[in-house]
CSV table of C-alpha atoms in Angstrom, one decimal:
chain,number,residue,atom,x,y,z
A,1,UNK,CA,51.9,42.6,-11.5
A,2,UNK,CA,54.1,45.7,-10.7
A,3,UNK,CA,57.2,43.5,-10.3
A,4,UNK,CA,56.6,41.6,-13.7
A,5,UNK,CA,56.0,44.6,-15.8
A,6,UNK,CA,59.3,46.3,-14.0
A,7,UNK,CA,61.2,42.9,-15.1
A,8,UNK,CA,59.6,43.3,-18.3
A,9,UNK,CA,60.7,46.9,-19.0
A,10,UNK,CA,64.2,45.9,-17.8
A,11,UNK,CA,64.7,42.9,-20.1
A,12,UNK,CA,63.4,45.0,-23.0
A,13,UNK,CA,66.0,47.8,-22.0
A,14,UNK,CA,68.6,45.2,-22.0
A,15,UNK,CA,67.9,43.9,-25.5
A,16,UNK,CA,67.2,47.3,-27.1
A,17,UNK,CA,69.9,49.6,-25.7
A,18,UNK,CA,73.2,47.5,-26.9
A,19,UNK,CA,72.6,47.6,-30.4
A,20,UNK,CA,71.3,51.0,-30.3
A,21,UNK,CA,74.3,52.3,-28.3
A,22,UNK,CA,76.7,50.2,-30.6
A,23,UNK,CA,75.2,51.4,-33.9
A,24,UNK,CA,75.1,55.1,-32.7
A,25,UNK,CA,78.6,55.0,-31.7
A,26,UNK,CA,79.8,52.9,-34.7
A,27,UNK,CA,78.4,55.4,-37.3
A,28,UNK,CA,79.8,58.5,-35.4
A,29,UNK,CA,83.3,56.6,-35.1
A,30,UNK,CA,83.2,55.9,-38.9
A,31,UNK,CA,82.3,59.5,-39.6
A,32,UNK,CA,85.3,60.7,-37.4
A,33,UNK,CA,87.9,58.4,-38.9
A,34,UNK,CA,86.9,59.8,-42.5
A,35,UNK,CA,87.7,63.4,-41.0
A,36,UNK,CA,91.1,62.8,-39.2
A,37,UNK,CA,94.5,63.6,-40.9
A,38,UNK,CA,95.5,60.5,-43.1
A,39,UNK,CA,98.6,59.7,-40.7
A,40,UNK,CA,95.9,58.8,-37.9
A,41,UNK,CA,93.1,57.7,-40.3
A,42,UNK,CA,95.1,54.8,-41.8
A,43,UNK,CA,94.9,52.9,-38.3
A,44,UNK,CA,91.2,54.4,-37.7
A,45,UNK,CA,89.5,53.7,-41.0
A,46,UNK,CA,90.1,49.9,-40.9
A,47,UNK,CA,89.0,49.5,-37.3
A,48,UNK,CA,85.7,51.9,-37.6
A,49,UNK,CA,85.0,52.7,-40.9
A,50,UNK,CA,85.3,49.5,-42.9
A,51,UNK,CA,83.5,46.4,-43.3
A,52,UNK,CA,85.6,44.6,-41.0
A,53,UNK,CA,85.1,47.2,-38.1
A,54,UNK,CA,81.1,47.2,-38.4
A,55,UNK,CA,81.1,43.2,-38.6
A,56,UNK,CA,83.1,42.9,-35.3
A,57,UNK,CA,80.8,45.3,-33.8
A,58,UNK,CA,77.6,43.3,-34.9
A,59,UNK,CA,79.4,40.0,-33.7
A,60,UNK,CA,80.1,41.3,-30.4
A,61,UNK,CA,77.1,42.7,-29.8
A,62,UNK,CA,74.9,39.8,-31.2
A,63,UNK,CA,77.1,37.4,-29.1
A,64,UNK,CA,75.5,38.8,-25.7
A,65,UNK,CA,71.7,38.5,-27.1
A,66,UNK,CA,70.1,36.0,-25.0
A,67,UNK,CA,68.3,34.2,-27.8
A,68,UNK,CA,68.8,33.4,-31.7
A,69,UNK,CA,66.0,35.9,-32.5
A,70,UNK,CA,67.1,38.6,-30.3
A,71,UNK,CA,70.7,38.1,-31.9
A,72,UNK,CA,69.5,38.3,-35.5
A,73,UNK,CA,67.3,41.7,-34.4
A,74,UNK,CA,70.6,43.0,-32.7
A,75,UNK,CA,72.8,42.3,-35.7
A,76,UNK,CA,70.5,44.0,-38.1
A,77,UNK,CA,69.7,47.0,-35.8
A,78,UNK,CA,73.2,47.4,-34.9
A,79,UNK,CA,74.5,47.7,-38.7
A,80,UNK,CA,71.2,49.7,-39.6
A,81,UNK,CA,71.7,52.4,-37.0
A,82,UNK,CA,75.4,52.9,-37.7
A,83,UNK,CA,74.5,53.4,-41.4
A,84,UNK,CA,71.9,55.9,-40.5
A,85,UNK,CA,74.1,57.6,-38.2
A,86,UNK,CA,76.8,57.7,-40.7
A,87,UNK,CA,75.1,59.1,-43.5
A,88,UNK,CA,73.0,61.4,-41.5
A,89,UNK,CA,76.4,62.8,-40.4
A,90,UNK,CA,77.5,63.2,-43.9
A,91,UNK,CA,74.6,64.8,-45.2
A,92,UNK,CA,74.3,67.3,-42.1
A,93,UNK,CA,77.7,67.8,-40.8
A,94,UNK,CA,80.3,66.9,-43.5
A,95,UNK,CA,82.5,69.8,-44.6
A,96,UNK,CA,81.5,70.0,-47.9
A,97,UNK,CA,78.0,71.4,-46.7
A,98,UNK,CA,79.6,73.9,-44.4
A,99,UNK,CA,79.6,76.6,-47.0
A,100,UNK,CA,76.1,77.6,-45.9
A,101,UNK,CA,74.4,76.6,-49.0
A,102,UNK,CA,72.0,73.7,-49.4
A,103,UNK,CA,73.8,70.5,-50.6
A,104,UNK,CA,73.5,69.8,-54.3
A,105,UNK,CA,70.5,67.6,-55.5
A,106,UNK,CA,73.0,65.0,-57.0
A,107,UNK,CA,75.2,64.8,-53.8
A,108,UNK,CA,72.1,64.4,-51.4
A,109,UNK,CA,70.8,61.8,-53.9
A,110,UNK,CA,74.3,60.1,-54.1
A,111,UNK,CA,74.0,59.8,-50.1
A,112,UNK,CA,70.4,58.5,-50.1
A,113,UNK,CA,71.4,55.7,-52.7
A,114,UNK,CA,74.5,54.8,-50.6
A,115,UNK,CA,72.3,54.6,-47.7
A,116,UNK,CA,69.9,52.8,-49.0
A,117,UNK,CA,72.5,50.2,-50.4
A,118,UNK,CA,74.2,49.9,-47.3
A,119,UNK,CA,70.9,49.3,-45.2
A,120,UNK,CA,70.2,46.4,-47.5
A,121,UNK,CA,73.6,45.3,-46.7
A,122,UNK,CA,72.7,45.7,-43.0
A,123,UNK,CA,69.6,43.4,-43.3
A,124,UNK,CA,71.6,40.5,-44.9
A,125,UNK,CA,74.8,41.1,-43.0
A,126,UNK,CA,73.3,41.4,-39.8
A,127,UNK,CA,71.1,38.2,-40.1
A,128,UNK,CA,74.4,36.4,-41.0
A,129,UNK,CA,76.4,37.8,-38.2
A,130,UNK,CA,73.8,37.7,-35.6
A,131,UNK,CA,73.3,34.2,-36.4
A,132,UNK,CA,77.1,33.2,-36.3
A,133,UNK,CA,77.1,35.0,-33.1
A,134,UNK,CA,74.4,33.0,-31.5
A,135,UNK,CA,75.8,29.7,-32.4
A,136,UNK,CA,79.2,30.5,-31.3
A,137,UNK,CA,77.7,31.4,-28.0
A,138,UNK,CA,75.1,28.5,-27.5
A,139,UNK,CA,75.9,25.9,-30.1
A,140,UNK,CA,77.6,22.7,-29.9
A,141,UNK,CA,81.3,22.3,-29.4
A,142,UNK,CA,81.6,21.3,-33.1
A,143,UNK,CA,78.9,24.1,-34.1
A,144,UNK,CA,80.5,26.8,-32.2
A,145,UNK,CA,83.9,25.8,-33.8
A,146,UNK,CA,82.4,26.2,-37.2
A,147,UNK,CA,80.6,29.4,-36.6
A,148,UNK,CA,83.7,31.0,-35.1
A,149,UNK,CA,85.8,29.9,-38.3
A,150,UNK,CA,83.4,31.2,-40.8
A,151,UNK,CA,83.2,34.8,-39.0
A,152,UNK,CA,87.0,34.7,-39.0
A,153,UNK,CA,87.3,34.1,-42.5
A,154,UNK,CA,84.5,36.5,-43.4
A,155,UNK,CA,86.4,39.3,-41.3
A,156,UNK,CA,89.9,38.4,-42.8
A,157,UNK,CA,89.1,38.0,-46.3
A,158,UNK,CA,89.0,41.5,-47.4
A,159,UNK,CA,92.2,42.1,-46.0
A,160,UNK,CA,94.0,38.9,-47.2
A,161,UNK,CA,92.3,39.8,-50.8
A,162,UNK,CA,94.3,43.2,-50.8
A,163,UNK,CA,97.7,41.6,-49.7
A,164,UNK,CA,97.2,38.8,-52.6
A,165,UNK,CA,96.1,41.2,-55.0
A,166,UNK,CA,99.0,43.5,-54.2
A,167,UNK,CA,101.7,40.9,-53.8
A,168,UNK,CA,100.6,38.9,-57.4
A,169,UNK,CA,98.4,41.2,-59.6
A,170,UNK,CA,99.5,44.6,-59.0
A,171,UNK,CA,102.0,46.1,-61.4
A,172,UNK,CA,101.8,49.9,-60.8
A,173,UNK,CA,104.3,51.5,-58.5
A,174,UNK,CA,104.7,50.9,-54.8
A,175,UNK,CA,103.6,54.5,-53.9
A,176,UNK,CA,101.9,55.8,-50.7
A,177,UNK,CA,98.6,54.7,-51.8
A,178,UNK,CA,99.4,51.1,-51.8
A,179,UNK,CA,101.4,51.4,-48.7
A,180,UNK,CA,98.2,52.8,-47.0
A,181,UNK,CA,96.1,50.0,-48.4
A,182,UNK,CA,98.7,47.3,-47.1
A,183,UNK,CA,99.0,49.1,-43.7
A,184,UNK,CA,95.0,48.9,-43.5
A,185,UNK,CA,95.1,45.1,-44.5
A,186,UNK,CA,97.7,44.7,-42.0
A,187,UNK,CA,95.8,46.4,-39.2
A,188,UNK,CA,92.6,44.3,-40.1
A,189,UNK,CA,94.3,40.9,-40.0
A,190,UNK,CA,96.0,41.9,-36.7
A,191,UNK,CA,92.7,42.7,-35.2
A,192,UNK,CA,90.9,39.6,-36.5
A,193,UNK,CA,93.7,37.3,-35.1
A,194,UNK,CA,93.5,39.1,-31.8
A,195,UNK,CA,89.6,38.9,-31.7
A,196,UNK,CA,89.8,35.4,-32.3
A,197,UNK,CA,92.1,34.5,-29.7
A,198,UNK,CA,90.2,36.4,-27.3
A,199,UNK,CA,87.1,34.5,-28.3
A,200,UNK,CA,88.8,31.1,-28.1
A,201,UNK,CA,90.4,31.9,-24.8
A,202,UNK,CA,87.8,33.6,-22.9
A,203,UNK,CA,84.3,34.0,-24.5
A,204,UNK,CA,84.0,30.3,-25.5
A,205,UNK,CA,87.1,28.1,-24.4
A,206,UNK,CA,85.7,24.7,-25.6
A,207,UNK,CA,85.3,24.8,-29.4
A,208,UNK,CA,86.4,22.3,-32.0
A,209,UNK,CA,89.7,23.4,-33.3
A,210,UNK,CA,89.3,21.1,-36.3
A,211,UNK,CA,85.8,22.4,-37.0
A,212,UNK,CA,87.1,25.9,-36.4
A,213,UNK,CA,90.2,25.6,-38.7
A,214,UNK,CA,88.3,23.9,-41.5
A,215,UNK,CA,85.6,26.5,-41.6
A,216,UNK,CA,88.2,29.5,-41.4
A,217,UNK,CA,90.2,28.2,-44.3
A,218,UNK,CA,87.0,27.7,-46.7
A,219,UNK,CA,85.4,31.0,-45.6
A,220,UNK,CA,88.5,32.7,-46.1
A,221,UNK,CA,88.9,31.3,-49.7
A,222,UNK,CA,85.2,31.9,-50.4
A,223,UNK,CA,85.5,35.5,-49.3
A,224,UNK,CA,88.7,36.1,-51.3
A,225,UNK,CA,87.1,34.7,-54.3
A,226,UNK,CA,83.9,36.7,-53.8
């Protein structure tokens, strides 16, 4: 009986610790990326303080969840804890509060509204990402390829939209702001491609390449259009 309880506690720790550690670390990394100088931040923000970076972490943690239910909980928990950690640090440690005075009500209210908005986003995004991670891990060859393709399209959609917008719609000058956005988009696209290659070669070698390519194309177009 004692051994069963010990095994049960270890099982719970294995399921709970990864999203907790990943969520807190992600929120701290995102907050740090916002504080570093711009020359460094342009590389850190796409990786740690963007929807792309947070989705990658949720997918990675969800992939190692043993069941579909735990993958869903892991996806939501990782993003929710990252959101709470990030906005908690913004509220208590951000430089605008270091003057020693209390934060203005409007400023604190803005942080609370942003937290609530992204917590709702964490719920829906975590469910989708957790499910995709589980299907890629445990689904059939066709379903795994489809899940990976959908995930790639979602990850690359924002960066691809930025590139297309600047290339075909933007009419302003190509100033430092535009080049910074292009640089961030390029970093995200490279990271998305690298992560996909790792997944195809190491994590799940047998996937339907046709299903993967079709799902990635449809997902990317839908993400860009949205």
